[in-house]
PDB file of C-alpha atoms in Angstrom:
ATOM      1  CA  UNK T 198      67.256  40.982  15.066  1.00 48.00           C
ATOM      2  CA  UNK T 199      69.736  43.449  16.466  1.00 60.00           C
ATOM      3  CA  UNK T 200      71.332  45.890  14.000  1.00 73.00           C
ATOM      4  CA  UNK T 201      74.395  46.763  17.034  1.00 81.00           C
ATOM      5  CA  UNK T 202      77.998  45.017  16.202  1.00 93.00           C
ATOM      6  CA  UNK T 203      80.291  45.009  18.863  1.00 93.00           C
ATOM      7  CA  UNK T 204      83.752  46.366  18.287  1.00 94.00           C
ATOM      8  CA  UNK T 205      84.806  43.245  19.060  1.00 96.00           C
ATOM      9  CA  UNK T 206      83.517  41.785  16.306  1.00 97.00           C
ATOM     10  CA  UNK T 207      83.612  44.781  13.894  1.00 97.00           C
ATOM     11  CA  UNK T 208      87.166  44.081  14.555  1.00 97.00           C
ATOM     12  CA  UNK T 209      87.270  40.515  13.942  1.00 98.00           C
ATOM     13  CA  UNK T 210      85.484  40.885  10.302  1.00 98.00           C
ATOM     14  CA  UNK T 211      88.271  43.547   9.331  1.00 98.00           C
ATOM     15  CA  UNK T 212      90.952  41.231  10.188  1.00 98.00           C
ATOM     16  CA  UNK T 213      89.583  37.821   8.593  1.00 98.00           C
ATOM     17  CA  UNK T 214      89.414  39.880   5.526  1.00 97.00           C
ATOM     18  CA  UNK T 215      92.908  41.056   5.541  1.00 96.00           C
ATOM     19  CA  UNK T 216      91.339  44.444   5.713  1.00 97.00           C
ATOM     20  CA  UNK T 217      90.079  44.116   2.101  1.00 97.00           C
ATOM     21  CA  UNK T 218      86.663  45.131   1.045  1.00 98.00           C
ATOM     22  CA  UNK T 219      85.699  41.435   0.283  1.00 98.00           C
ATOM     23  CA  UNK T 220      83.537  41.948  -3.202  1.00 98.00           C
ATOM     24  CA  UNK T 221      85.811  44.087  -5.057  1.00 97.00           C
ATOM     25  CA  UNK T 222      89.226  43.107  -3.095  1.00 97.00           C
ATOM     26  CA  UNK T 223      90.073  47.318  -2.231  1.00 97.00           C
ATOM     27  CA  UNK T 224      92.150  47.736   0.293  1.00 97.00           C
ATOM     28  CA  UNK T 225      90.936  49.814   3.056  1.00 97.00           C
ATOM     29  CA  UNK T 226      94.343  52.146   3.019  1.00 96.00           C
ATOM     30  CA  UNK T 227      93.592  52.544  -0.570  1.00 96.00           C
ATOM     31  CA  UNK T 228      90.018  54.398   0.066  1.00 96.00           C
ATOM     32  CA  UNK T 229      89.239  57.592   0.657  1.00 94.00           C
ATOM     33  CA  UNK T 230      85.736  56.410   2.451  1.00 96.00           C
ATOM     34  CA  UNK T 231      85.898  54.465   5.861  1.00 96.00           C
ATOM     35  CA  UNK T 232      84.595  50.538   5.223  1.00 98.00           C
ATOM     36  CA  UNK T 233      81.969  49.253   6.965  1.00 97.00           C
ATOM     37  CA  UNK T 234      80.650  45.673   8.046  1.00 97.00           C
ATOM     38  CA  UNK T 235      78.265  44.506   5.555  1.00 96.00           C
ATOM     39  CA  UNK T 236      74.989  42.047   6.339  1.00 97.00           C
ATOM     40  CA  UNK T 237      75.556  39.689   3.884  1.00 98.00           C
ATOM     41  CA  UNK T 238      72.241  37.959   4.065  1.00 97.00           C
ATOM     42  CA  UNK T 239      70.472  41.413   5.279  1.00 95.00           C
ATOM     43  CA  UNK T 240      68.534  41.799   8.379  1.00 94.00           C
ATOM     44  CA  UNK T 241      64.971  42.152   6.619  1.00 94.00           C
ATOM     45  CA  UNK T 242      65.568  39.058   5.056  1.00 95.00           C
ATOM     46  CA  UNK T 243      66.355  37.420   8.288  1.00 94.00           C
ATOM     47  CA  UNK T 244      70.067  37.477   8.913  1.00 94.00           C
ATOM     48  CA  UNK T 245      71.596  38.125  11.821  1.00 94.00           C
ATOM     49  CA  UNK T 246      74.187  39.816  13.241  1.00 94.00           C
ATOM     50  CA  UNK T 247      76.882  37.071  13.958  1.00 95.00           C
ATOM     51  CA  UNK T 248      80.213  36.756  12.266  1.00 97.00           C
ATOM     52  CA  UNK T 249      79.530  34.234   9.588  1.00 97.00           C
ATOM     53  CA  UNK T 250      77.262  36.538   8.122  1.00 97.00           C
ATOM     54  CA  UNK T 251      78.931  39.705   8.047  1.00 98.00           C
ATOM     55  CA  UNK T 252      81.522  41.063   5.588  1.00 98.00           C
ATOM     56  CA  UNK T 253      83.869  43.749   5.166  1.00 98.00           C
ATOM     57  CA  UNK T 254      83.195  46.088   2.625  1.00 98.00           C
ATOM     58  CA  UNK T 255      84.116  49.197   0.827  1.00 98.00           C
ATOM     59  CA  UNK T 256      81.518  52.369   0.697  1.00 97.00           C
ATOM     60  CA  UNK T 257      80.657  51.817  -3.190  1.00 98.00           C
ATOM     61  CA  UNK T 258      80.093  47.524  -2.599  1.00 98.00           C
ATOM     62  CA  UNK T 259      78.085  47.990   0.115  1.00 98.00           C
ATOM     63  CA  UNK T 260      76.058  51.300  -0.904  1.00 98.00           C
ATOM     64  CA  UNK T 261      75.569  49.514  -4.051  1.00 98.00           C
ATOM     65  CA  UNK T 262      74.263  46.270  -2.708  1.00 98.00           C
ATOM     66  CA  UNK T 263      72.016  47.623  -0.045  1.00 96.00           C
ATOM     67  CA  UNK T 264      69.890  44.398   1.515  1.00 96.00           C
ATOM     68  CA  UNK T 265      69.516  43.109  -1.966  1.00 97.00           C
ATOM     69  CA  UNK T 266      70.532  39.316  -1.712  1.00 97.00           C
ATOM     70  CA  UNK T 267      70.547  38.586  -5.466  1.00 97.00           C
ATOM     71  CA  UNK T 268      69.183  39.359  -8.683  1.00 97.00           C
ATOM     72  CA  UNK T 269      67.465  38.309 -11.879  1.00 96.00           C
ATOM     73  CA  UNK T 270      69.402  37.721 -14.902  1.00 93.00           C
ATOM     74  CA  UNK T 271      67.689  38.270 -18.189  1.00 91.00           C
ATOM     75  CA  UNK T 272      66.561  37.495 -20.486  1.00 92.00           C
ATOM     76  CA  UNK T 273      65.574  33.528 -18.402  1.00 91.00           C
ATOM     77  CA  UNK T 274      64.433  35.603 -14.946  1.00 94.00           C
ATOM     78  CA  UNK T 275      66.132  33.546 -12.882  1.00 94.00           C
ATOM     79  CA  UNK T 276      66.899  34.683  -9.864  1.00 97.00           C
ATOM     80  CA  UNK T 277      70.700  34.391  -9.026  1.00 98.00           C
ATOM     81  CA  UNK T 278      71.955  35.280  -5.357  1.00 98.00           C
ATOM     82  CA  UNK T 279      75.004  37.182  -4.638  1.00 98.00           C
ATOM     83  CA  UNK T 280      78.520  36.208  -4.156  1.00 98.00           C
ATOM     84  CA  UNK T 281      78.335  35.345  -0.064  1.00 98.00           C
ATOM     85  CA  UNK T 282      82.138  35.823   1.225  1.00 98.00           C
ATOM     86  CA  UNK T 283      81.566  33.363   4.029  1.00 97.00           C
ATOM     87  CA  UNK T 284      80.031  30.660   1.653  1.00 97.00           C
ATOM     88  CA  UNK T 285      81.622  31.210  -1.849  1.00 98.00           C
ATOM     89  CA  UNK T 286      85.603  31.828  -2.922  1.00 97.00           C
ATOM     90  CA  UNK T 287      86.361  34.631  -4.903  1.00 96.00           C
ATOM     91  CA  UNK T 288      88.474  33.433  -7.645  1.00 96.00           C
ATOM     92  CA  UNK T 289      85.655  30.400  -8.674  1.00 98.00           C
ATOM     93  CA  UNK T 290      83.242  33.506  -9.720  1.00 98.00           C
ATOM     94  CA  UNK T 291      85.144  36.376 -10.735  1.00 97.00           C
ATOM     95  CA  UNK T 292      88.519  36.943 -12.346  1.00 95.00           C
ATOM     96  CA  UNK T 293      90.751  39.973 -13.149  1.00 95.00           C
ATOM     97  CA  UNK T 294      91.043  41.180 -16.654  1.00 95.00           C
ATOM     98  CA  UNK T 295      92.979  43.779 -16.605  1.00 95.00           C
ATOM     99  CA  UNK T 296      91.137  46.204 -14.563  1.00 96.00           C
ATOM    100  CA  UNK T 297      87.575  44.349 -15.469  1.00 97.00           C
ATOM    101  CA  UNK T 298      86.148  42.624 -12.659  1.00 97.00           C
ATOM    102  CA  UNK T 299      85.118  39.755 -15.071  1.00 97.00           C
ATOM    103  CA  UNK T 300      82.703  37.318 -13.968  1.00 98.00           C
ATOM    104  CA  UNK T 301      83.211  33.361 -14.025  1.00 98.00           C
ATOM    105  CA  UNK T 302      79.237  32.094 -13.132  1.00 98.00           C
ATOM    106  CA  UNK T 303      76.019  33.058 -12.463  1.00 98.00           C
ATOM    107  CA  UNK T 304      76.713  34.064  -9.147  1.00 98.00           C
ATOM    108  CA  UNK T 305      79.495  36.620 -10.503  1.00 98.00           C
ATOM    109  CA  UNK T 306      77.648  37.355 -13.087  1.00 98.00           C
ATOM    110  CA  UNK T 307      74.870  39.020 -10.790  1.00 98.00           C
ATOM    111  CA  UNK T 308      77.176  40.431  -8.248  1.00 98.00           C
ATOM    112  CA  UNK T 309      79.236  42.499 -10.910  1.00 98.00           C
ATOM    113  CA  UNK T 310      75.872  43.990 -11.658  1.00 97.00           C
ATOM    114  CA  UNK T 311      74.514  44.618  -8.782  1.00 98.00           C
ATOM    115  CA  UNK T 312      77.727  46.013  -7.334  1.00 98.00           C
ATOM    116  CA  UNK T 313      78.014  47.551 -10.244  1.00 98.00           C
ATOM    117  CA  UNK T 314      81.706  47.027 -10.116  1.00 98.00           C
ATOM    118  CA  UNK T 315      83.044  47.531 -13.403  1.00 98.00           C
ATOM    119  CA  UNK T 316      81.687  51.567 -13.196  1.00 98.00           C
ATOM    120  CA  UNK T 317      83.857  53.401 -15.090  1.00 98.00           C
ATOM    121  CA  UNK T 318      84.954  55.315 -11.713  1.00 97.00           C
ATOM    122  CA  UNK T 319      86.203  51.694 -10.718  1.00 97.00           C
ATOM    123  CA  UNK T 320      87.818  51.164 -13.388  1.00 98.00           C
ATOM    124  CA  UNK T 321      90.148  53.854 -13.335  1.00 97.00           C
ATOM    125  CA  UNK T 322      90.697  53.369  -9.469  1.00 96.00           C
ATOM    126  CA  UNK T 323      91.695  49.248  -9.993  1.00 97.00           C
ATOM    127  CA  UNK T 324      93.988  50.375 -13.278  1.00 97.00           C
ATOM    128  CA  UNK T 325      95.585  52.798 -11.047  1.00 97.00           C
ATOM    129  CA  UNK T 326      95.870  50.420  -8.253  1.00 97.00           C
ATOM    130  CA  UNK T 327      97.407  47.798 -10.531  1.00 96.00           C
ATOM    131  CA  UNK T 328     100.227  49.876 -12.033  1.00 96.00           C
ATOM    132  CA  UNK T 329     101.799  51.101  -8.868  1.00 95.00           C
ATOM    133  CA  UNK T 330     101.057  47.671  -7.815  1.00 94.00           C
ATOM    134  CA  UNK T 331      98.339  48.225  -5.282  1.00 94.00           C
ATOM    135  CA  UNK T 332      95.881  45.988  -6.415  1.00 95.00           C
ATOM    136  CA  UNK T 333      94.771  42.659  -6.187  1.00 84.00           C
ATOM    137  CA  UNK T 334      96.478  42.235  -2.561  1.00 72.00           C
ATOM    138  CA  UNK T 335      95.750  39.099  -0.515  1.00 58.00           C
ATOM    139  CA  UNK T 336      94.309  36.932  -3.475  1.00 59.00           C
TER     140      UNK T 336
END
């Protein structure tokens, strides 16, 4: 599996997702840090690098997930993937809560964790976001 993505399709991911980092929904004017184009389903664990299996995603989402593909959730050990942009909709696994990141499933349950995107860093940055009315855009 090749790790090389074309500009051409580098560019293609950032426009399908309105240039938002599709876990946590930051726009990429509102980041200090350059997104990247995530493996979703990472190359160790056999994905590939074609467009319905790459993401957009912020420095702290993607740093965060790594090639992890899921989780276990205590205390049953079952092992839970992660939210998949190309497979899953947002809003059926996560909501907003103020500036909490709340999870709706499973699925959101494990990605909140493993993102780790409730950190209190994160926090501040969505509050901040959501009074000058920065945040969510596009959902």
């Amino acid at each position: 599996m090749s790790r090389y993505i074309s500009d051409t399709y580098r560019l293609q991911v950032k426009e399908r997702a309105s240039f938002l980092c599709e876990y946590c929904l930051l726009h990429e004017e509102d980041s200090f840090f350059p997104f990247e184009v995530d493996h979703i389903i990472s190359l160790k664990h056999g994905g590939a690098s074609e467009l319905d299996n790459l993401a957009y995603s912020c420095i702290y989402c993607n740093r965060n997930k790594g090639s992890d593909i899921g989780s276990v959730l205590l205390p049953d050990l079952e092992f839970i993937r992660l939210y998949h942009p190309r497979l899953d909709k947002w809003e059926e696994h996560m909501e907003l809560d103020g500036a909490i990141l709340q999870p709706k499933t499973k699925i959101g349950q494990v990605t909140v964790k493993i993102l780790d995107l409730n950190h209190v860093n994160r926090l501040m940055e969505r509050r901040i976001l959501i009074e000058i009315g920065r945040y969510p855009i596009g959902v």
